[in-house]
Amino acid sequence: MKNWNFKVKCRPNEISKNLEASFGAANGFVFNIKNNQNNLVSFKIRKRLLYAWYILYHNNVVVKGSLSNAEGKGETNVNISFSQHLLWKFVIFVHLLLALSFVIAIFLGSNDIAMYVLAIITLAIGVFLWLRLQKKYERNIQEYKDLICNLL
């Protein structure tokens, strides 16, 4: 999870209306906004996944943020955190767990060469997906930062 904090010279209500107009359901995003007590506005943005194969192509970062009044008049503190989509974490975890189960089966007495090959391939896929995910995650965070900066 990565955090991003900055100040904007607008009121929280104006910023929330601008975000809601830009990230509405018509644009393919899931956008939830809540107005809390003490002029605190929290929001959550993620890209909607309509089909299973979209996970490979779409931006899979979940953005959680809050808008609060700053000490100066007409300023807003913007706190944003970026995290990976739960589905990606699950895919990586399953591949690594499957590879671990093959390795345990090998150590428990299965000396079949196919089991060795299957364990190595599954572990390699898990590591490859994890490395690609980290690279894609950094790129997607930068895309969200650019988009949010252009909106505010």
Short mmCIF file of N, CA and C in Angstrom, two decimals:
data_model
loop_
_atom_site.label_atom_id
_atom_site.label_comp_id
_atom_site.label_asym_id
_atom_site.label_seq_id
_atom_site.Cartn_x
_atom_site.Cartn_y
_atom_site.Cartn_z
N MET A 1 0.85 -1.16 0.00
CA MET A 1 0.00 0.00 0.00
C MET A 1 0.90 1.23 0.00
N LYS A 2 0.56 2.16 -0.86
CA LYS A 2 1.31 3.41 -0.96
C LYS A 2 0.39 4.57 -0.62
N ASN A 3 0.95 5.56 0.04
CA ASN A 3 0.18 6.74 0.45
C ASN A 3 0.66 7.96 -0.32
N TRP A 4 -0.28 8.89 -0.51
CA TRP A 4 0.00 10.13 -1.23
C TRP A 4 -0.81 11.23 -0.56
N ASN A 5 -0.13 12.28 -0.10
CA ASN A 5 -0.78 13.38 0.60
C ASN A 5 -0.41 14.70 -0.06
N PHE A 6 -1.40 15.59 -0.20
CA PHE A 6 -1.14 16.92 -0.75
C PHE A 6 -2.28 17.84 -0.38
N LYS A 7 -2.11 19.15 -0.67
CA LYS A 7 -3.14 20.15 -0.40
C LYS A 7 -3.62 20.75 -1.71
N VAL A 8 -4.92 21.09 -1.73
CA VAL A 8 -5.54 21.68 -2.91
C VAL A 8 -6.28 22.94 -2.45
N LYS A 9 -6.29 23.95 -3.30
CA LYS A 9 -6.98 25.20 -2.96
C LYS A 9 -8.43 25.19 -3.44
N CYS A 10 -9.18 24.24 -2.94
CA CYS A 10 -10.63 24.12 -3.19
C CYS A 10 -11.26 23.58 -1.93
N ARG A 11 -12.55 23.68 -1.85
CA ARG A 11 -13.28 23.11 -0.72
C ARG A 11 -13.53 21.61 -0.97
N PRO A 12 -13.63 20.82 0.11
CA PRO A 12 -13.87 19.37 -0.05
C PRO A 12 -15.12 19.03 -0.86
N ASN A 13 -16.18 19.82 -0.69
CA ASN A 13 -17.43 19.54 -1.42
C ASN A 13 -17.24 19.72 -2.92
N GLU A 14 -16.49 20.76 -3.32
CA GLU A 14 -16.23 20.99 -4.73
C GLU A 14 -15.39 19.85 -5.33
N ILE A 15 -14.40 19.42 -4.58
CA ILE A 15 -13.53 18.33 -5.06
C ILE A 15 -14.33 17.04 -5.17
N SER A 16 -15.17 16.75 -4.19
CA SER A 16 -15.96 15.51 -4.24
C SER A 16 -16.92 15.51 -5.42
N LYS A 17 -17.52 16.66 -5.72
CA LYS A 17 -18.41 16.74 -6.88
C LYS A 17 -17.64 16.54 -8.18
N ASN A 18 -16.45 17.09 -8.25
CA ASN A 18 -15.62 16.94 -9.44
C ASN A 18 -15.18 15.48 -9.62
N LEU A 19 -14.79 14.83 -8.53
CA LEU A 19 -14.41 13.42 -8.60
C LEU A 19 -15.59 12.54 -8.99
N GLU A 20 -16.75 12.83 -8.42
CA GLU A 20 -17.93 12.03 -8.73
C GLU A 20 -18.34 12.17 -10.19
N ALA A 21 -18.20 13.36 -10.73
CA ALA A 21 -18.53 13.57 -12.14
C ALA A 21 -17.54 12.85 -13.06
N SER A 22 -16.29 12.77 -12.66
CA SER A 22 -15.26 12.16 -13.50
C SER A 22 -15.20 10.65 -13.39
N PHE A 23 -15.46 10.12 -12.18
CA PHE A 23 -15.33 8.68 -11.95
C PHE A 23 -16.66 7.98 -11.81
N GLY A 24 -17.69 8.47 -12.41
CA GLY A 24 -19.01 7.86 -12.31
C GLY A 24 -19.07 6.51 -12.99
N ALA A 25 -20.19 5.83 -12.83
CA ALA A 25 -20.38 4.50 -13.40
C ALA A 25 -20.33 4.51 -14.91
N ALA A 26 -20.67 5.64 -15.53
CA ALA A 26 -20.66 5.72 -16.99
C ALA A 26 -19.25 5.63 -17.55
N ASN A 27 -18.25 5.96 -16.74
CA ASN A 27 -16.86 5.91 -17.19
C ASN A 27 -16.16 4.60 -16.87
N GLY A 28 -16.88 3.61 -16.35
CA GLY A 28 -16.31 2.29 -16.09
C GLY A 28 -15.66 2.15 -14.73
N PHE A 29 -15.85 3.11 -13.84
CA PHE A 29 -15.27 3.05 -12.52
C PHE A 29 -16.36 2.74 -11.50
N VAL A 30 -15.93 2.15 -10.38
CA VAL A 30 -16.79 2.02 -9.22
C VAL A 30 -16.33 3.11 -8.27
N PHE A 31 -17.21 4.04 -7.98
CA PHE A 31 -16.86 5.19 -7.16
C PHE A 31 -17.84 5.30 -6.00
N ASN A 32 -17.33 5.18 -4.78
CA ASN A 32 -18.16 5.32 -3.58
C ASN A 32 -17.66 6.52 -2.79
N ILE A 33 -18.59 7.33 -2.33
CA ILE A 33 -18.22 8.52 -1.57
C ILE A 33 -19.10 8.60 -0.33
N LYS A 34 -18.49 9.01 0.80
CA LYS A 34 -19.22 9.15 2.06
C LYS A 34 -18.84 10.48 2.69
N ASN A 35 -19.84 11.21 3.12
CA ASN A 35 -19.63 12.44 3.88
C ASN A 35 -19.75 12.11 5.35
N ASN A 36 -18.66 12.25 6.08
CA ASN A 36 -18.65 11.94 7.50
C ASN A 36 -18.78 13.23 8.31
N GLN A 37 -18.75 13.07 9.59
CA GLN A 37 -18.80 14.23 10.47
C GLN A 37 -17.51 15.04 10.34
N ASN A 38 -17.54 16.25 10.82
CA ASN A 38 -16.37 17.14 10.85
C ASN A 38 -15.85 17.45 9.46
N ASN A 39 -16.73 17.55 8.46
CA ASN A 39 -16.35 17.91 7.09
C ASN A 39 -15.30 16.96 6.50
N LEU A 40 -15.36 15.70 6.84
CA LEU A 40 -14.45 14.71 6.28
C LEU A 40 -15.20 13.93 5.20
N VAL A 41 -14.65 13.92 4.01
CA VAL A 41 -15.24 13.20 2.88
C VAL A 41 -14.30 12.06 2.53
N SER A 42 -14.80 10.83 2.52
CA SER A 42 -13.97 9.69 2.13
C SER A 42 -14.52 9.10 0.84
N PHE A 43 -13.61 8.56 0.03
CA PHE A 43 -14.01 7.98 -1.24
C PHE A 43 -13.16 6.75 -1.55
N LYS A 44 -13.70 5.95 -2.46
CA LYS A 44 -13.03 4.74 -2.90
C LYS A 44 -13.25 4.61 -4.40
N ILE A 45 -12.17 4.36 -5.14
CA ILE A 45 -12.24 4.25 -6.60
C ILE A 45 -11.57 2.95 -7.01
N ARG A 46 -12.20 2.24 -7.92
CA ARG A 46 -11.56 1.09 -8.56
C ARG A 46 -12.17 0.91 -9.94
N LYS A 47 -11.45 0.26 -10.80
CA LYS A 47 -11.93 0.01 -12.15
C LYS A 47 -12.84 -1.21 -12.12
N ARG A 48 -13.98 -1.12 -12.76
CA ARG A 48 -14.93 -2.23 -12.79
C ARG A 48 -14.41 -3.34 -13.71
N LEU A 49 -14.46 -4.58 -13.24
CA LEU A 49 -14.09 -5.74 -14.03
C LEU A 49 -15.35 -6.44 -14.51
N LEU A 50 -15.63 -6.35 -15.81
CA LEU A 50 -16.84 -6.96 -16.34
C LEU A 50 -16.62 -8.42 -16.73
N TYR A 51 -15.42 -8.74 -17.20
CA TYR A 51 -15.12 -10.10 -17.63
C TYR A 51 -13.82 -10.53 -16.98
N ALA A 52 -13.63 -11.84 -16.83
CA ALA A 52 -12.46 -12.36 -16.12
C ALA A 52 -11.15 -11.99 -16.80
N TRP A 53 -11.13 -11.93 -18.13
CA TRP A 53 -9.87 -11.64 -18.81
C TRP A 53 -9.49 -10.16 -18.72
N TYR A 54 -10.41 -9.31 -18.24
CA TYR A 54 -10.08 -7.89 -18.06
C TYR A 54 -9.01 -7.69 -16.99
N ILE A 55 -8.85 -8.65 -16.10
CA ILE A 55 -7.88 -8.50 -15.02
C ILE A 55 -6.46 -8.33 -15.56
N LEU A 56 -6.20 -8.84 -16.74
CA LEU A 56 -4.86 -8.73 -17.32
C LEU A 56 -4.60 -7.36 -17.93
N TYR A 57 -5.64 -6.65 -18.32
CA TYR A 57 -5.46 -5.43 -19.09
C TYR A 57 -5.81 -4.15 -18.34
N HIS A 58 -6.75 -4.23 -17.42
CA HIS A 58 -7.23 -3.02 -16.76
C HIS A 58 -6.38 -2.65 -15.57
N ASN A 59 -6.56 -1.43 -15.16
CA ASN A 59 -5.91 -0.90 -13.98
C ASN A 59 -6.58 -1.53 -12.76
N ASN A 60 -5.85 -2.33 -12.00
CA ASN A 60 -6.42 -3.09 -10.89
C ASN A 60 -6.01 -2.54 -9.54
N VAL A 61 -5.87 -1.25 -9.44
CA VAL A 61 -5.50 -0.61 -8.18
C VAL A 61 -6.77 -0.07 -7.53
N VAL A 62 -6.88 -0.26 -6.23
CA VAL A 62 -7.99 0.30 -5.46
C VAL A 62 -7.47 1.55 -4.78
N VAL A 63 -8.17 2.66 -5.00
CA VAL A 63 -7.78 3.96 -4.45
C VAL A 63 -8.75 4.30 -3.32
N LYS A 64 -8.19 4.55 -2.13
CA LYS A 64 -9.00 5.01 -1.00
C LYS A 64 -8.46 6.37 -0.60
N GLY A 65 -9.37 7.31 -0.42
CA GLY A 65 -8.91 8.65 -0.09
C GLY A 65 -9.85 9.36 0.86
N SER A 66 -9.33 10.45 1.39
CA SER A 66 -10.15 11.30 2.25
C SER A 66 -9.82 12.76 1.97
N LEU A 67 -10.84 13.59 2.10
CA LEU A 67 -10.72 15.02 1.90
C LEU A 67 -11.13 15.69 3.21
N SER A 68 -10.29 16.56 3.72
CA SER A 68 -10.61 17.27 4.96
C SER A 68 -10.19 18.72 4.84
N ASN A 69 -10.82 19.57 5.62
CA ASN A 69 -10.49 20.99 5.61
C ASN A 69 -9.09 21.21 6.17
N ALA A 70 -8.33 22.04 5.50
CA ALA A 70 -7.00 22.39 5.97
C ALA A 70 -7.11 23.60 6.90
N GLU A 71 -6.01 23.99 7.49
CA GLU A 71 -6.01 25.12 8.40
C GLU A 71 -6.29 26.43 7.67
N GLY A 72 -5.80 26.55 6.43
CA GLY A 72 -6.06 27.75 5.64
C GLY A 72 -7.47 27.72 5.08
N LYS A 73 -8.06 28.89 4.89
CA LYS A 73 -9.42 28.94 4.36
C LYS A 73 -9.41 28.59 2.88
N GLY A 74 -10.36 27.76 2.50
CA GLY A 74 -10.48 27.37 1.10
C GLY A 74 -9.49 26.31 0.67
N GLU A 75 -8.78 25.69 1.61
CA GLU A 75 -7.83 24.63 1.27
C GLU A 75 -8.35 23.30 1.78
N THR A 76 -7.91 22.25 1.12
CA THR A 76 -8.32 20.89 1.47
C THR A 76 -7.10 19.99 1.54
N ASN A 77 -7.02 19.19 2.61
CA ASN A 77 -6.01 18.14 2.70
C ASN A 77 -6.54 16.91 1.98
N VAL A 78 -5.75 16.39 1.06
CA VAL A 78 -6.14 15.19 0.32
C VAL A 78 -5.18 14.07 0.71
N ASN A 79 -5.71 13.00 1.27
CA ASN A 79 -4.93 11.82 1.65
C ASN A 79 -5.42 10.65 0.83
N ILE A 80 -4.53 10.05 0.06
CA ILE A 80 -4.91 8.96 -0.83
C ILE A 80 -3.98 7.78 -0.57
N SER A 81 -4.55 6.58 -0.53
CA SER A 81 -3.75 5.36 -0.42
C SER A 81 -4.12 4.43 -1.58
N PHE A 82 -3.12 3.78 -2.12
CA PHE A 82 -3.28 2.87 -3.24
C PHE A 82 -3.00 1.45 -2.76
N SER A 83 -3.85 0.51 -3.14
CA SER A 83 -3.61 -0.90 -2.81
C SER A 83 -3.99 -1.76 -4.01
N GLN A 84 -3.48 -2.98 -4.00
CA GLN A 84 -3.76 -3.91 -5.10
C GLN A 84 -5.15 -4.51 -4.93
N HIS A 85 -5.75 -4.84 -6.05
CA HIS A 85 -7.06 -5.47 -6.06
C HIS A 85 -6.96 -6.85 -5.40
N LEU A 86 -7.95 -7.21 -4.62
CA LEU A 86 -7.94 -8.47 -3.88
C LEU A 86 -7.83 -9.68 -4.79
N LEU A 87 -8.41 -9.62 -5.97
CA LEU A 87 -8.36 -10.75 -6.90
C LEU A 87 -6.93 -11.06 -7.33
N TRP A 88 -6.12 -10.02 -7.58
CA TRP A 88 -4.73 -10.26 -7.94
C TRP A 88 -3.97 -10.91 -6.80
N LYS A 89 -4.19 -10.46 -5.58
CA LYS A 89 -3.52 -11.06 -4.43
C LYS A 89 -3.90 -12.53 -4.31
N PHE A 90 -5.16 -12.83 -4.57
CA PHE A 90 -5.63 -14.21 -4.49
C PHE A 90 -4.98 -15.08 -5.56
N VAL A 91 -4.85 -14.60 -6.79
CA VAL A 91 -4.23 -15.37 -7.87
C VAL A 91 -2.78 -15.71 -7.53
N ILE A 92 -2.02 -14.73 -7.06
CA ILE A 92 -0.62 -14.97 -6.70
C ILE A 92 -0.52 -15.95 -5.54
N PHE A 93 -1.35 -15.77 -4.52
CA PHE A 93 -1.33 -16.65 -3.36
C PHE A 93 -1.64 -18.09 -3.75
N VAL A 94 -2.60 -18.30 -4.63
CA VAL A 94 -2.97 -19.65 -5.05
C VAL A 94 -1.82 -20.32 -5.81
N HIS A 95 -1.15 -19.57 -6.70
CA HIS A 95 -0.02 -20.17 -7.43
C HIS A 95 1.12 -20.55 -6.50
N LEU A 96 1.44 -19.69 -5.56
CA LEU A 96 2.53 -20.01 -4.64
C LEU A 96 2.14 -21.14 -3.69
N LEU A 97 0.89 -21.19 -3.25
CA LEU A 97 0.43 -22.27 -2.39
C LEU A 97 0.42 -23.60 -3.14
N LEU A 98 0.02 -23.57 -4.40
CA LEU A 98 0.02 -24.79 -5.22
C LEU A 98 1.44 -25.30 -5.43
N ALA A 99 2.36 -24.40 -5.70
CA ALA A 99 3.76 -24.80 -5.86
C ALA A 99 4.32 -25.38 -4.57
N LEU A 100 3.95 -24.77 -3.44
CA LEU A 100 4.40 -25.29 -2.16
C LEU A 100 3.84 -26.68 -1.89
N SER A 101 2.60 -26.92 -2.28
CA SER A 101 2.01 -28.25 -2.07
C SER A 101 2.71 -29.29 -2.95
N PHE A 102 3.12 -28.91 -4.17
CA PHE A 102 3.87 -29.85 -5.01
C PHE A 102 5.24 -30.15 -4.40
N VAL A 103 5.87 -29.14 -3.85
CA VAL A 103 7.19 -29.34 -3.21
C VAL A 103 7.05 -30.24 -1.99
N ILE A 104 6.01 -30.06 -1.21
CA ILE A 104 5.77 -30.93 -0.04
C ILE A 104 5.52 -32.35 -0.50
N ALA A 105 4.76 -32.54 -1.57
CA ALA A 105 4.50 -33.89 -2.09
C ALA A 105 5.79 -34.55 -2.55
N ILE A 106 6.70 -33.78 -3.11
CA ILE A 106 8.00 -34.33 -3.54
C ILE A 106 8.80 -34.78 -2.33
N PHE A 107 8.82 -33.98 -1.27
CA PHE A 107 9.58 -34.34 -0.08
C PHE A 107 8.96 -35.48 0.70
N LEU A 108 7.68 -35.71 0.52
CA LEU A 108 7.02 -36.81 1.23
C LEU A 108 7.19 -38.16 0.54
N GLY A 109 7.87 -38.17 -0.58
CA GLY A 109 8.17 -39.46 -1.15
C GLY A 109 7.84 -39.64 -2.61
N SER A 110 7.23 -38.72 -3.24
CA SER A 110 6.93 -38.86 -4.65
C SER A 110 8.17 -38.46 -5.45
N ASN A 111 8.81 -39.42 -6.06
CA ASN A 111 10.03 -39.16 -6.83
C ASN A 111 9.76 -39.15 -8.33
N ASP A 112 8.56 -38.85 -8.71
CA ASP A 112 8.18 -38.80 -10.11
C ASP A 112 8.73 -37.52 -10.74
N ILE A 113 9.34 -37.64 -11.91
CA ILE A 113 9.92 -36.48 -12.60
C ILE A 113 8.85 -35.48 -13.01
N ALA A 114 7.66 -35.96 -13.32
CA ALA A 114 6.57 -35.06 -13.69
C ALA A 114 6.20 -34.15 -12.52
N MET A 115 6.29 -34.66 -11.29
CA MET A 115 5.98 -33.85 -10.12
C MET A 115 7.01 -32.73 -9.95
N TYR A 116 8.29 -33.03 -10.22
CA TYR A 116 9.33 -32.01 -10.16
C TYR A 116 9.07 -30.91 -11.20
N VAL A 117 8.75 -31.32 -12.40
CA VAL A 117 8.50 -30.36 -13.49
C VAL A 117 7.27 -29.51 -13.17
N LEU A 118 6.22 -30.14 -12.67
CA LEU A 118 5.00 -29.42 -12.32
C LEU A 118 5.25 -28.41 -11.20
N ALA A 119 6.03 -28.79 -10.21
CA ALA A 119 6.35 -27.88 -9.11
C ALA A 119 7.16 -26.69 -9.60
N ILE A 120 8.14 -26.93 -10.45
CA ILE A 120 8.99 -25.86 -10.96
C ILE A 120 8.19 -24.91 -11.85
N ILE A 121 7.35 -25.46 -12.71
CA ILE A 121 6.55 -24.62 -13.61
C ILE A 121 5.56 -23.77 -12.80
N THR A 122 4.89 -24.37 -11.83
CA THR A 122 3.93 -23.63 -11.02
C THR A 122 4.62 -22.54 -10.20
N LEU A 123 5.76 -22.83 -9.64
CA LEU A 123 6.51 -21.83 -8.89
C LEU A 123 7.00 -20.71 -9.80
N ALA A 124 7.45 -21.06 -10.99
CA ALA A 124 7.91 -20.05 -11.94
C ALA A 124 6.77 -19.14 -12.38
N ILE A 125 5.59 -19.70 -12.59
CA ILE A 125 4.43 -18.89 -12.96
C ILE A 125 4.06 -17.93 -11.83
N GLY A 126 4.08 -18.41 -10.60
CA GLY A 126 3.78 -17.57 -9.45
C GLY A 126 4.76 -16.42 -9.29
N VAL A 127 6.05 -16.71 -9.42
CA VAL A 127 7.07 -15.67 -9.30
C VAL A 127 6.97 -14.69 -10.46
N PHE A 128 6.76 -15.19 -11.67
CA PHE A 128 6.62 -14.32 -12.84
C PHE A 128 5.42 -13.39 -12.68
N LEU A 129 4.28 -13.93 -12.25
CA LEU A 129 3.09 -13.11 -12.04
C LEU A 129 3.33 -12.06 -10.96
N TRP A 130 4.01 -12.43 -9.89
CA TRP A 130 4.27 -11.48 -8.82
C TRP A 130 5.16 -10.33 -9.31
N LEU A 131 6.20 -10.65 -10.07
CA LEU A 131 7.09 -9.61 -10.59
C LEU A 131 6.36 -8.69 -11.58
N ARG A 132 5.59 -9.28 -12.47
CA ARG A 132 4.83 -8.47 -13.43
C ARG A 132 3.78 -7.61 -12.72
N LEU A 133 3.17 -8.17 -11.69
CA LEU A 133 2.16 -7.43 -10.94
C LEU A 133 2.77 -6.21 -10.26
N GLN A 134 3.96 -6.36 -9.70
CA GLN A 134 4.60 -5.22 -9.04
C GLN A 134 4.91 -4.11 -10.04
N LYS A 135 5.37 -4.48 -11.22
CA LYS A 135 5.67 -3.49 -12.25
C LYS A 135 4.38 -2.81 -12.73
N LYS A 136 3.34 -3.60 -12.95
CA LYS A 136 2.05 -3.06 -13.39
C LYS A 136 1.43 -2.19 -12.30
N TYR A 137 1.59 -2.58 -11.05
CA TYR A 137 1.07 -1.84 -9.91
C TYR A 137 1.68 -0.43 -9.86
N GLU A 138 2.99 -0.32 -10.03
CA GLU A 138 3.65 0.99 -10.03
C GLU A 138 3.16 1.85 -11.20
N ARG A 139 3.02 1.25 -12.36
CA ARG A 139 2.55 1.98 -13.54
C ARG A 139 1.10 2.45 -13.35
N ASN A 140 0.26 1.60 -12.77
CA ASN A 140 -1.14 1.96 -12.54
C ASN A 140 -1.29 3.07 -11.49
N ILE A 141 -0.44 3.04 -10.47
CA ILE A 141 -0.47 4.11 -9.48
C ILE A 141 -0.13 5.44 -10.13
N GLN A 142 0.86 5.43 -10.99
CA GLN A 142 1.24 6.66 -11.69
C GLN A 142 0.11 7.15 -12.59
N GLU A 143 -0.63 6.24 -13.22
CA GLU A 143 -1.77 6.63 -14.04
C GLU A 143 -2.85 7.31 -13.20
N TYR A 144 -3.15 6.74 -12.03
CA TYR A 144 -4.13 7.36 -11.15
C TYR A 144 -3.66 8.72 -10.65
N LYS A 145 -2.39 8.82 -10.30
CA LYS A 145 -1.86 10.11 -9.84
C LYS A 145 -1.99 11.17 -10.92
N ASP A 146 -1.65 10.82 -12.15
CA ASP A 146 -1.77 11.77 -13.26
C ASP A 146 -3.23 12.16 -13.46
N LEU A 147 -4.14 11.19 -13.40
CA LEU A 147 -5.55 11.48 -13.61
C LEU A 147 -6.11 12.37 -12.50
N ILE A 148 -5.76 12.08 -11.27
CA ILE A 148 -6.25 12.88 -10.14
C ILE A 148 -5.66 14.28 -10.18
N CYS A 149 -4.38 14.41 -10.51
CA CYS A 149 -3.76 15.73 -10.62
C CYS A 149 -4.44 16.57 -11.69
N ASN A 150 -4.79 15.95 -12.82
CA ASN A 150 -5.48 16.70 -13.89
C ASN A 150 -6.88 17.13 -13.46
N LEU A 151 -7.54 16.33 -12.62
CA LEU A 151 -8.89 16.67 -12.15
C LEU A 151 -8.88 17.79 -11.12
N LEU A 152 -7.84 17.79 -10.28
CA LEU A 152 -7.81 18.77 -9.20
C LEU A 152 -7.00 19.97 -9.59
#
